[in-house]
Amino acid sequence: MRLCSYTFSLGGDSLIEAINLSVKIGSRQILKKINFTFQDKEKIAIVGPNGSGKTTLLRALGGMLPYMGEIILDGMEIRKYKRQDIAKLVSYVPQIFYTPYTFTVEEFVKMGKYVDIRNWWNAEEIDRYLDDVGILSLKARYVNTLSGGELQKVLIARALAQNPKIIMLDEPTSHLDPKAALEINKIITNLDKTVISVVHDLNAAYNLYSKIMVMANGEIFGIFEGKSQDFVDAISKIYGIQYEIMGNRFIVPRGP
Amino acid sequence: MRPKILILFSLLILLILNILTSISIGPVRIPFYDVVITIFQYFTGDPYNRIYMLIIFYIRMPRVLLAVLIGAVLAISGLTTQTIFRNPLGDPYLTGIASGAALGAAIGFLISPFVVEPLAFAFAMLAVFITFVISRVDGEFSPEIMILAGIAVSFFFSAIASYLIYLREVNLRGVLFWLLGGLYGANWNDVFYLTIASLILFPIIFYFIPEFDLMLMGDEQAKSMGVNTKRVKVFTLLSSSIVTSFAVSMVGIIGFIGLVSPHIARKIVGESHRFLLPASILIGANLLLASDTIARSNPGGEIPVGIITSFIGAPLLIYLLIRRRFIDRSN
């Protein structure tokens, strides 16, 4: 099983590899035997219609779901990892959620340090992560008083505090205004990590990510390079809308 | 950070003053000063006033210390359930302990007064066990299912208990008094056993303080940050259930302390569990001790402490709810 998987990775050390990955929730088959390989420091966007299995894929890669097949993370099947060791490799930024709990931003970001519990109270480091995403000034604010854009930055800072190799984000800009979305996208592109991000914004996927995985009906439709015509064609086919690219932006010339 | 430690410290001072005050109140009023002197003399040599010594050490002290311990137990269990289930209405009896203990006690009263305590404990643990077994889904314990399972188990057990009480009109007053909860039977043995149980089980819950903060974010996020959520749930809920069952088997079902203490603590020290947990414990101990002092110094004779805790606790909770609503509106 391990040997034949190398046919998919064209040499080199892969950081994440999925082999015949299937996920079933109840009686519904969400992911259908998918295979892919991602290298270190790649920026991957996952694009596809609602219900195509994007979020489920992220959760499976984070070891949060039971699955069939194999997921090899940094050379080892993730079922063999301890929960805490997965969290040292992968951190997960969930979709923005409302939290009623009155934690301060500092306390909230500190939660990410759980993976490294011996340095649990190392406050300077927390400041560094807050500074990385530009929210050091919000340190003492309560998380339930933040705006969507601020909360998203706090969530990214918490993911950074885990100091992982891979950061997974679930629709990081979907609920944000254009300015906040721009800021978040800038933070994501500047991360010196492997990024796997579920994206609905086609322009962001096209321009900011090195690889784009297009999903449909629990299967991989194709994996494309960023800024490639193949991606535009694939997207046109998936959504049934004839897209064209003009000045690095997606446009629909004659209407749907 | 400093002020929060000061708050914990002042809650501790308040508890000590509360203990001394409670000891001085009773049919024989012992002046506050004499309470301190007699306790001091007891440990350094021979007490000057032997009658005070007998009243303090053989009658009031075990009851006061048991109230403190039970208050602490109910508060720590209440906070544990509220955190693990992420439900502000969580109380220590959520997993079916109260109804289980009630059934055990009802059966006990039918057989012999001497088996009431052991049977109450055994049936409380049985209810907890059933709730745990039902709510195991895909190798995980789902909070939503566990709450419903707890309710179902509670209703089932109390149905049997009610049937027994209805069928056999034996010692109805005894069962009723037990159900309402009271510390009138307190003795040094109870204090001793509950202290041992607390010393074993409290540290297990304290060990998971960092995990508690993360559990509030939901199972999925807690997992993604590296928490073994199943282990946290099993260890903390089981520890709190055992120690609560133990407490309930001694004094019956005392309501509201476990529900309200964590909420009051949250208002004072915030959400972070390393302050919230000790603060809840201290507040629970203070509240139950004060309630019990009122209950036993009622002029018309002792009334069950469960009545007092609900009488104080309910308005307190209502006040907190109203205040929270106003805060939400102003934001």
PDB file of C-alpha atoms in Angstrom, chain B residues 13-286:
ATOM      1  CA  ILE B  13     -10.727  34.450  54.852  1.00  0.00           C
ATOM      2  CA  LEU B  14     -14.497  34.764  54.464  1.00  0.00           C
ATOM      3  CA  LEU B  15     -14.813  30.979  54.749  1.00  0.00           C
ATOM      4  CA  ILE B  16     -12.785  30.910  57.982  1.00  0.00           C
ATOM      5  CA  LEU B  17     -14.895  33.706  59.480  1.00  0.00           C
ATOM      6  CA  ASN B  18     -18.016  31.910  58.263  1.00  0.00           C
ATOM      7  CA  ILE B  19     -16.878  28.707  59.998  1.00  0.00           C
ATOM      8  CA  LEU B  20     -16.160  30.462  63.301  1.00  0.00           C
ATOM      9  CA  THR B  21     -19.483  32.356  63.171  1.00  0.00           C
ATOM     10  CA  SER B  22     -21.418  29.201  62.375  1.00  0.00           C
ATOM     11  CA  ILE B  23     -19.779  27.400  65.317  1.00  0.00           C
ATOM     12  CA  SER B  24     -20.742  30.182  67.674  1.00  0.00           C
ATOM     13  CA  ILE B  25     -24.433  30.101  66.634  1.00  0.00           C
ATOM     14  CA  GLY B  26     -26.799  27.513  68.101  1.00  0.00           C
ATOM     15  CA  PRO B  27     -29.042  26.712  71.070  1.00  0.00           C
ATOM     16  CA  VAL B  28     -26.070  27.476  73.319  1.00  0.00           C
ATOM     17  CA  ARG B  29     -24.608  30.710  72.011  1.00  0.00           C
ATOM     18  CA  ILE B  30     -20.828  30.628  72.311  1.00  0.00           C
ATOM     19  CA  PRO B  31     -19.271  34.080  71.946  1.00  0.00           C
ATOM     20  CA  PHE B  32     -17.060  34.417  68.906  1.00  0.00           C
ATOM     21  CA  TYR B  33     -14.051  35.139  71.103  1.00  0.00           C
ATOM     22  CA  ASP B  34     -14.609  31.967  73.169  1.00  0.00           C
ATOM     23  CA  VAL B  35     -14.845  29.864  69.991  1.00  0.00           C
ATOM     24  CA  VAL B  36     -11.376  30.999  68.907  1.00  0.00           C
ATOM     25  CA  ILE B  37      -9.923  30.594  72.416  1.00  0.00           C
ATOM     26  CA  THR B  38     -11.405  27.118  72.941  1.00  0.00           C
ATOM     27  CA  ILE B  39     -10.181  25.821  69.567  1.00  0.00           C
ATOM     28  CA  PHE B  40      -6.748  27.294  70.262  1.00  0.00           C
ATOM     29  CA  GLN B  41      -6.625  25.765  73.735  1.00  0.00           C
ATOM     30  CA  TYR B  42      -7.778  22.376  72.403  1.00  0.00           C
ATOM     31  CA  PHE B  43      -4.762  22.122  70.171  1.00  0.00           C
ATOM     32  CA  THR B  44      -2.232  23.575  72.636  1.00  0.00           C
ATOM     33  CA  GLY B  45      -3.322  21.917  75.847  1.00  0.00           C
ATOM     34  CA  ASP B  46      -6.403  21.628  78.000  1.00  0.00           C
ATOM     35  CA  PRO B  47      -9.440  23.790  77.209  1.00  0.00           C
ATOM     36  CA  TYR B  48     -10.558  25.961  80.115  1.00  0.00           C
ATOM     37  CA  ASN B  49     -14.255  25.596  79.335  1.00  0.00           C
ATOM     38  CA  ARG B  50     -15.053  21.853  78.919  1.00  0.00           C
ATOM     39  CA  ILE B  51     -18.706  22.399  77.982  1.00  0.00           C
ATOM     40  CA  TYR B  52     -17.769  24.748  75.167  1.00  0.00           C
ATOM     41  CA  MET B  53     -15.169  22.218  74.068  1.00  0.00           C
ATOM     42  CA  LEU B  54     -17.725  19.375  73.955  1.00  0.00           C
ATOM     43  CA  ILE B  55     -20.282  21.445  72.044  1.00  0.00           C
ATOM     44  CA  ILE B  56     -17.716  22.716  69.563  1.00  0.00           C
ATOM     45  CA  PHE B  57     -15.853  19.473  68.854  1.00  0.00           C
ATOM     46  CA  TYR B  58     -18.596  16.892  69.206  1.00  0.00           C
ATOM     47  CA  ILE B  59     -21.675  18.679  67.930  1.00  0.00           C
ATOM     48  CA  ARG B  60     -20.978  21.731  65.808  1.00  0.00           C
ATOM     49  CA  MET B  61     -17.544  21.180  64.254  1.00  0.00           C
ATOM     50  CA  PRO B  62     -18.408  17.981  62.319  1.00  0.00           C
ATOM     51  CA  ARG B  63     -21.558  19.561  60.952  1.00  0.00           C
ATOM     52  CA  VAL B  64     -19.815  22.788  59.968  1.00  0.00           C
ATOM     53  CA  LEU B  65     -16.929  20.956  58.308  1.00  0.00           C
ATOM     54  CA  LEU B  66     -19.320  18.607  56.499  1.00  0.00           C
ATOM     55  CA  ALA B  67     -21.243  21.640  55.177  1.00  0.00           C
ATOM     56  CA  VAL B  68     -17.976  23.128  53.904  1.00  0.00           C
ATOM     57  CA  LEU B  69     -16.950  19.844  52.252  1.00  0.00           C
ATOM     58  CA  ILE B  70     -20.351  19.186  50.656  1.00  0.00           C
ATOM     59  CA  GLY B  71     -20.522  22.765  49.386  1.00  0.00           C
ATOM     60  CA  ALA B  72     -17.082  22.320  47.829  1.00  0.00           C
ATOM     61  CA  VAL B  73     -18.023  18.966  46.289  1.00  0.00           C
ATOM     62  CA  LEU B  74     -21.265  20.278  44.784  1.00  0.00           C
ATOM     63  CA  ALA B  75     -19.531  23.383  43.404  1.00  0.00           C
ATOM     64  CA  ILE B  76     -16.643  21.505  41.777  1.00  0.00           C
ATOM     65  CA  SER B  77     -19.056  18.953  40.278  1.00  0.00           C
ATOM     66  CA  GLY B  78     -21.378  21.700  39.073  1.00  0.00           C
ATOM     67  CA  LEU B  79     -18.523  23.508  37.363  1.00  0.00           C
ATOM     68  CA  THR B  80     -17.247  20.268  35.837  1.00  0.00           C
ATOM     69  CA  THR B  81     -20.633  19.473  34.277  1.00  0.00           C
ATOM     70  CA  GLN B  82     -21.143  23.061  33.109  1.00  0.00           C
ATOM     71  CA  THR B  83     -17.756  23.039  31.412  1.00  0.00           C
ATOM     72  CA  ILE B  84     -17.788  19.557  29.915  1.00  0.00           C
ATOM     73  CA  PHE B  85     -21.356  19.911  28.633  1.00  0.00           C
ATOM     74  CA  ARG B  86     -20.812  23.592  27.733  1.00  0.00           C
ATOM     75  CA  ASN B  87     -24.186  24.176  29.311  1.00  0.00           C
ATOM     76  CA  PRO B  88     -24.795  26.992  31.799  1.00  0.00           C
ATOM     77  CA  LEU B  89     -27.619  24.959  33.342  1.00  0.00           C
ATOM     78  CA  GLY B  90     -25.328  22.067  34.233  1.00  0.00           C
ATOM     79  CA  ASP B  91     -25.594  20.900  37.830  1.00  0.00           C
ATOM     80  CA  PRO B  92     -23.925  18.000  39.642  1.00  0.00           C
ATOM     81  CA  TYR B  93     -26.974  15.782  39.234  1.00  0.00           C
ATOM     82  CA  LEU B  94     -27.125  16.019  35.431  1.00  0.00           C
ATOM     83  CA  THR B  95     -25.913  12.456  34.944  1.00  0.00           C
ATOM     84  CA  GLY B  96     -28.798  11.000  36.959  1.00  0.00           C
ATOM     85  CA  ILE B  97     -27.178  11.005  40.411  1.00  0.00           C
ATOM     86  CA  ALA B  98     -30.123  12.565  42.259  1.00  0.00           C
ATOM     87  CA  SER B  99     -32.783  10.156  41.017  1.00  0.00           C
ATOM     88  CA  GLY B 100     -30.456   7.191  41.393  1.00  0.00           C
ATOM     89  CA  ALA B 101     -29.707   8.145  44.986  1.00  0.00           C
ATOM     90  CA  ALA B 102     -33.394   8.788  45.664  1.00  0.00           C
ATOM     91  CA  LEU B 103     -34.324   5.315  44.432  1.00  0.00           C
ATOM     92  CA  GLY B 104     -31.526   3.768  46.496  1.00  0.00           C
ATOM     93  CA  ALA B 105     -32.670   5.675  49.561  1.00  0.00           C
ATOM     94  CA  ALA B 106     -36.325   4.713  49.023  1.00  0.00           C
ATOM     95  CA  ILE B 107     -35.352   1.043  48.813  1.00  0.00           C
ATOM     96  CA  GLY B 108     -33.122   1.554  51.839  1.00  0.00           C
ATOM     97  CA  PHE B 109     -35.958   2.993  53.913  1.00  0.00           C
ATOM     98  CA  LEU B 110     -38.037  -0.086  53.045  1.00  0.00           C
ATOM     99  CA  ILE B 111     -35.318  -2.432  54.270  1.00  0.00           C
ATOM    100  CA  SER B 112     -33.471  -0.799  57.151  1.00  0.00           C
ATOM    101  CA  PRO B 113     -32.192   2.693  58.007  1.00  0.00           C
ATOM    102  CA  PHE B 114     -28.656   1.308  58.098  1.00  0.00           C
ATOM    103  CA  VAL B 115     -28.557   0.504  54.382  1.00  0.00           C
ATOM    104  CA  VAL B 116     -29.911   3.869  53.201  1.00  0.00           C
ATOM    105  CA  GLU B 117     -26.456   5.427  52.669  1.00  0.00           C
ATOM    106  CA  PRO B 118     -24.781   2.511  50.873  1.00  0.00           C
ATOM    107  CA  LEU B 119     -27.825   1.873  48.667  1.00  0.00           C
ATOM    108  CA  ALA B 120     -28.140   5.572  47.790  1.00  0.00           C
ATOM    109  CA  PHE B 121     -24.467   5.617  46.756  1.00  0.00           C
ATOM    110  CA  ALA B 122     -24.746   2.380  44.778  1.00  0.00           C
ATOM    111  CA  PHE B 123     -27.851   3.450  42.855  1.00  0.00           C
ATOM    112  CA  ALA B 124     -26.433   6.912  42.156  1.00  0.00           C
ATOM    113  CA  MET B 125     -23.365   5.283  40.603  1.00  0.00           C
ATOM    114  CA  LEU B 126     -25.604   2.867  38.692  1.00  0.00           C
ATOM    115  CA  ALA B 127     -27.493   5.819  37.173  1.00  0.00           C
ATOM    116  CA  VAL B 128     -24.194   7.479  36.200  1.00  0.00           C
ATOM    117  CA  PHE B 129     -22.951   4.236  34.678  1.00  0.00           C
ATOM    118  CA  ILE B 130     -26.114   3.788  32.588  1.00  0.00           C
ATOM    119  CA  THR B 131     -25.927   7.395  31.377  1.00  0.00           C
ATOM    120  CA  PHE B 132     -22.296   6.911  30.315  1.00  0.00           C
ATOM    121  CA  VAL B 133     -23.050   3.659  28.481  1.00  0.00           C
ATOM    122  CA  ILE B 134     -26.030   5.135  26.599  1.00  0.00           C
ATOM    123  CA  SER B 135     -24.149   8.242  25.449  1.00  0.00           C
ATOM    124  CA  ARG B 136     -21.161   6.430  23.983  1.00  0.00           C
ATOM    125  CA  VAL B 137     -21.276   7.081  20.247  1.00  0.00           C
ATOM    126  CA  ASP B 138     -18.409   6.189  17.897  1.00  0.00           C
ATOM    127  CA  GLY B 139     -16.082   5.793  20.876  1.00  0.00           C
ATOM    128  CA  GLU B 140     -16.788   9.351  22.051  1.00  0.00           C
ATOM    129  CA  PHE B 141     -19.127  10.826  24.667  1.00  0.00           C
ATOM    130  CA  SER B 142     -21.383  13.365  23.015  1.00  0.00           C
ATOM    131  CA  PRO B 143     -22.463  16.133  25.444  1.00  0.00           C
ATOM    132  CA  GLU B 144     -25.838  16.594  23.728  1.00  0.00           C
ATOM    133  CA  ILE B 145     -26.719  12.905  23.981  1.00  0.00           C
ATOM    134  CA  MET B 146     -25.385  12.728  27.525  1.00  0.00           C
ATOM    135  CA  ILE B 147     -27.701  15.502  28.744  1.00  0.00           C
ATOM    136  CA  LEU B 148     -30.727  13.761  27.230  1.00  0.00           C
ATOM    137  CA  ALA B 149     -29.581  10.363  28.474  1.00  0.00           C
ATOM    138  CA  GLY B 150     -29.174  11.854  31.973  1.00  0.00           C
ATOM    139  CA  ILE B 151     -32.712  13.238  31.850  1.00  0.00           C
ATOM    140  CA  ALA B 152     -34.134   9.919  30.621  1.00  0.00           C
ATOM    141  CA  VAL B 153     -32.303   7.944  33.304  1.00  0.00           C
ATOM    142  CA  SER B 154     -33.402  10.490  35.936  1.00  0.00           C
ATOM    143  CA  PHE B 155     -37.067  10.177  35.013  1.00  0.00           C
ATOM    144  CA  PHE B 156     -36.895   6.398  34.883  1.00  0.00           C
ATOM    145  CA  PHE B 157     -35.272   6.096  38.306  1.00  0.00           C
ATOM    146  CA  SER B 158     -37.539   8.647  39.942  1.00  0.00           C
ATOM    147  CA  ALA B 159     -40.571   6.885  38.456  1.00  0.00           C
ATOM    148  CA  ILE B 160     -39.552   3.705  40.271  1.00  0.00           C
ATOM    149  CA  ALA B 161     -38.764   5.661  43.445  1.00  0.00           C
ATOM    150  CA  SER B 162     -42.125   7.453  43.334  1.00  0.00           C
ATOM    151  CA  TYR B 163     -43.882   4.137  42.792  1.00  0.00           C
ATOM    152  CA  LEU B 164     -42.142   2.624  45.828  1.00  0.00           C
ATOM    153  CA  ILE B 165     -42.986   5.625  47.977  1.00  0.00           C
ATOM    154  CA  TYR B 166     -46.589   5.627  46.732  1.00  0.00           C
ATOM    155  CA  LEU B 167     -47.029   1.885  47.157  1.00  0.00           C
ATOM    156  CA  ARG B 168     -45.593   1.498  50.630  1.00  0.00           C
ATOM    157  CA  GLU B 169     -46.413   4.275  53.010  1.00  0.00           C
ATOM    158  CA  VAL B 170     -43.432   3.411  55.126  1.00  0.00           C
ATOM    159  CA  ASN B 171     -41.519   6.246  56.720  1.00  0.00           C
ATOM    160  CA  LEU B 172     -42.728   8.770  54.200  1.00  0.00           C
ATOM    161  CA  ARG B 173     -41.413  11.605  56.362  1.00  0.00           C
ATOM    162  CA  GLY B 174     -37.976   9.987  56.437  1.00  0.00           C
ATOM    163  CA  VAL B 175     -37.823   9.725  52.634  1.00  0.00           C
ATOM    164  CA  LEU B 176     -39.148  13.239  52.189  1.00  0.00           C
ATOM    165  CA  PHE B 177     -36.645  14.711  54.642  1.00  0.00           C
ATOM    166  CA  TRP B 178     -33.882  12.804  52.895  1.00  0.00           C
ATOM    167  CA  LEU B 179     -34.971  13.997  49.447  1.00  0.00           C
ATOM    168  CA  LEU B 180     -34.922  17.614  50.573  1.00  0.00           C
ATOM    169  CA  GLY B 181     -31.424  17.225  51.913  1.00  0.00           C
ATOM    170  CA  GLY B 182     -30.049  18.091  55.318  1.00  0.00           C
ATOM    171  CA  LEU B 183     -26.900  17.901  57.390  1.00  0.00           C
ATOM    172  CA  TYR B 184     -28.614  16.995  60.654  1.00  0.00           C
ATOM    173  CA  GLY B 185     -26.959  13.545  60.739  1.00  0.00           C
ATOM    174  CA  ALA B 186     -23.431  14.902  60.394  1.00  0.00           C
ATOM    175  CA  ASN B 187     -20.707  13.117  62.340  1.00  0.00           C
ATOM    176  CA  TRP B 188     -16.922  12.859  62.329  1.00  0.00           C
ATOM    177  CA  ASN B 189     -17.056   9.623  60.278  1.00  0.00           C
ATOM    178  CA  ASP B 190     -18.834  11.388  57.405  1.00  0.00           C
ATOM    179  CA  VAL B 191     -16.298  14.221  57.544  1.00  0.00           C
ATOM    180  CA  PHE B 192     -13.434  11.740  57.552  1.00  0.00           C
ATOM    181  CA  TYR B 193     -14.662   9.660  54.599  1.00  0.00           C
ATOM    182  CA  LEU B 194     -15.657  12.651  52.495  1.00  0.00           C
ATOM    183  CA  THR B 195     -12.279  14.279  53.161  1.00  0.00           C
ATOM    184  CA  ILE B 196     -10.502  11.146  51.948  1.00  0.00           C
ATOM    185  CA  ALA B 197     -12.713  10.993  48.819  1.00  0.00           C
ATOM    186  CA  SER B 198     -12.110  14.674  48.095  1.00  0.00           C
ATOM    187  CA  LEU B 199      -8.359  14.372  48.600  1.00  0.00           C
ATOM    188  CA  ILE B 200      -8.275  11.573  46.024  1.00  0.00           C
ATOM    189  CA  LEU B 201     -10.748  12.934  43.467  1.00  0.00           C
ATOM    190  CA  PHE B 202     -10.304  16.743  43.562  1.00  0.00           C
ATOM    191  CA  PRO B 203      -6.667  16.565  42.339  1.00  0.00           C
ATOM    192  CA  ILE B 204      -7.809  14.548  39.308  1.00  0.00           C
ATOM    193  CA  ILE B 205     -10.152  17.390  38.343  1.00  0.00           C
ATOM    194  CA  PHE B 206      -7.506  20.043  39.139  1.00  0.00           C
ATOM    195  CA  TYR B 207      -5.076  18.194  36.874  1.00  0.00           C
ATOM    196  CA  PHE B 208      -7.344  18.930  33.894  1.00  0.00           C
ATOM    197  CA  ILE B 209      -7.612  22.705  34.474  1.00  0.00           C
ATOM    198  CA  PRO B 210      -5.778  23.610  31.214  1.00  0.00           C
ATOM    199  CA  GLU B 211      -8.006  21.224  29.265  1.00  0.00           C
ATOM    200  CA  PHE B 212     -11.163  22.729  30.804  1.00  0.00           C
ATOM    201  CA  ASP B 213     -10.538  26.106  29.147  1.00  0.00           C
ATOM    202  CA  LEU B 214     -10.091  24.406  25.777  1.00  0.00           C
ATOM    203  CA  MET B 215     -13.133  22.167  26.215  1.00  0.00           C
ATOM    204  CA  LEU B 216     -15.310  25.302  26.260  1.00  0.00           C
ATOM    205  CA  MET B 217     -14.356  25.859  22.603  1.00  0.00           C
ATOM    206  CA  GLY B 218     -16.157  22.670  21.616  1.00  0.00           C
ATOM    207  CA  ASP B 219     -14.935  19.118  21.143  1.00  0.00           C
ATOM    208  CA  GLU B 220     -13.683  19.659  17.619  1.00  0.00           C
ATOM    209  CA  GLN B 221     -11.540  22.689  18.404  1.00  0.00           C
ATOM    210  CA  ALA B 222     -10.284  21.147  21.628  1.00  0.00           C
ATOM    211  CA  LYS B 223      -9.172  18.123  19.613  1.00  0.00           C
ATOM    212  CA  SER B 224      -7.510  20.271  16.974  1.00  0.00           C
ATOM    213  CA  MET B 225      -5.493  21.935  19.737  1.00  0.00           C
ATOM    214  CA  GLY B 226      -4.318  18.549  20.996  1.00  0.00           C
ATOM    215  CA  VAL B 227      -6.770  17.698  23.784  1.00  0.00           C
ATOM    216  CA  ASN B 228      -7.693  14.056  24.260  1.00  0.00           C
ATOM    217  CA  THR B 229     -11.332  15.003  24.808  1.00  0.00           C
ATOM    218  CA  LYS B 230     -12.523  11.520  25.671  1.00  0.00           C
ATOM    219  CA  ARG B 231      -9.955  11.160  28.428  1.00  0.00           C
ATOM    220  CA  VAL B 232     -10.845  14.553  29.895  1.00  0.00           C
ATOM    221  CA  LYS B 233     -14.567  13.741  29.898  1.00  0.00           C
ATOM    222  CA  VAL B 234     -14.226  10.287  31.413  1.00  0.00           C
ATOM    223  CA  PHE B 235     -11.783  11.256  34.167  1.00  0.00           C
ATOM    224  CA  THR B 236     -13.413  14.518  35.258  1.00  0.00           C
ATOM    225  CA  LEU B 237     -17.052  13.435  35.007  1.00  0.00           C
ATOM    226  CA  LEU B 238     -16.370  10.131  36.691  1.00  0.00           C
ATOM    227  CA  SER B 239     -14.397  11.771  39.525  1.00  0.00           C
ATOM    228  CA  SER B 240     -17.043  14.424  40.108  1.00  0.00           C
ATOM    229  CA  SER B 241     -19.850  11.842  39.898  1.00  0.00           C
ATOM    230  CA  ILE B 242     -18.234   9.535  42.446  1.00  0.00           C
ATOM    231  CA  VAL B 243     -17.572  12.285  44.963  1.00  0.00           C
ATOM    232  CA  THR B 244     -21.060  13.776  44.425  1.00  0.00           C
ATOM    233  CA  SER B 245     -22.756  10.384  44.859  1.00  0.00           C
ATOM    234  CA  PHE B 246     -20.788  10.005  48.058  1.00  0.00           C
ATOM    235  CA  ALA B 247     -21.920  13.408  49.301  1.00  0.00           C
ATOM    236  CA  VAL B 248     -25.537  12.816  48.267  1.00  0.00           C
ATOM    237  CA  SER B 249     -25.640   9.458  50.053  1.00  0.00           C
ATOM    238  CA  MET B 250     -24.664  11.270  53.274  1.00  0.00           C
ATOM    239  CA  VAL B 251     -26.890  14.356  53.208  1.00  0.00           C
ATOM    240  CA  GLY B 252     -29.503  13.822  50.500  1.00  0.00           C
ATOM    241  CA  ILE B 253     -30.194  16.044  47.529  1.00  0.00           C
ATOM    242  CA  ILE B 254     -29.147  19.636  48.140  1.00  0.00           C
ATOM    243  CA  GLY B 255     -30.073  21.761  45.162  1.00  0.00           C
ATOM    244  CA  PHE B 256     -28.780  24.959  43.586  1.00  0.00           C
ATOM    245  CA  ILE B 257     -25.328  25.112  45.240  1.00  0.00           C
ATOM    246  CA  GLY B 258     -23.751  23.258  42.317  1.00  0.00           C
ATOM    247  CA  LEU B 259     -25.631  25.327  39.769  1.00  0.00           C
ATOM    248  CA  VAL B 260     -25.163  28.781  41.247  1.00  0.00           C
ATOM    249  CA  SER B 261     -21.659  28.719  42.773  1.00  0.00           C
ATOM    250  CA  PRO B 262     -19.816  28.485  39.408  1.00  0.00           C
ATOM    251  CA  HIS B 263     -21.969  31.296  37.998  1.00  0.00           C
ATOM    252  CA  ILE B 264     -21.191  33.605  40.908  1.00  0.00           C
ATOM    253  CA  ALA B 265     -17.505  32.691  40.633  1.00  0.00           C
ATOM    254  CA  ARG B 266     -17.553  33.418  36.889  1.00  0.00           C
ATOM    255  CA  LYS B 267     -18.884  36.909  37.566  1.00  0.00           C
ATOM    256  CA  ILE B 268     -16.048  37.573  40.003  1.00  0.00           C
ATOM    257  CA  VAL B 269     -12.929  35.962  38.521  1.00  0.00           C
ATOM    258  CA  GLY B 270     -13.836  35.365  34.855  1.00  0.00           C
ATOM    259  CA  GLU B 271     -13.780  32.325  32.640  1.00  0.00           C
ATOM    260  CA  SER B 272     -10.237  30.989  33.043  1.00  0.00           C
ATOM    261  CA  HIS B 273     -10.489  27.803  35.086  1.00  0.00           C
ATOM    262  CA  ARG B 274      -7.316  28.173  37.110  1.00  0.00           C
ATOM    263  CA  PHE B 275      -9.130  30.899  39.084  1.00  0.00           C
ATOM    264  CA  LEU B 276     -12.695  29.796  38.368  1.00  0.00           C
ATOM    265  CA  LEU B 277     -12.276  26.316  39.851  1.00  0.00           C
ATOM    266  CA  PRO B 278     -10.890  27.356  43.270  1.00  0.00           C
ATOM    267  CA  ALA B 279     -13.280  30.331  43.406  1.00  0.00           C
ATOM    268  CA  SER B 280     -16.298  28.074  42.722  1.00  0.00           C
ATOM    269  CA  ILE B 281     -15.189  25.695  45.465  1.00  0.00           C
ATOM    270  CA  LEU B 282     -14.796  28.498  48.016  1.00  0.00           C
ATOM    271  CA  ILE B 283     -18.124  30.095  47.086  1.00  0.00           C
ATOM    272  CA  GLY B 284     -19.931  26.737  47.222  1.00  0.00           C
ATOM    273  CA  ALA B 285     -18.491  26.035  50.674  1.00  0.00           C
ATOM    274  CA  ASN B 286     -19.434  29.515  51.924  1.00  0.00           C
TER     275      ASN B 286
END
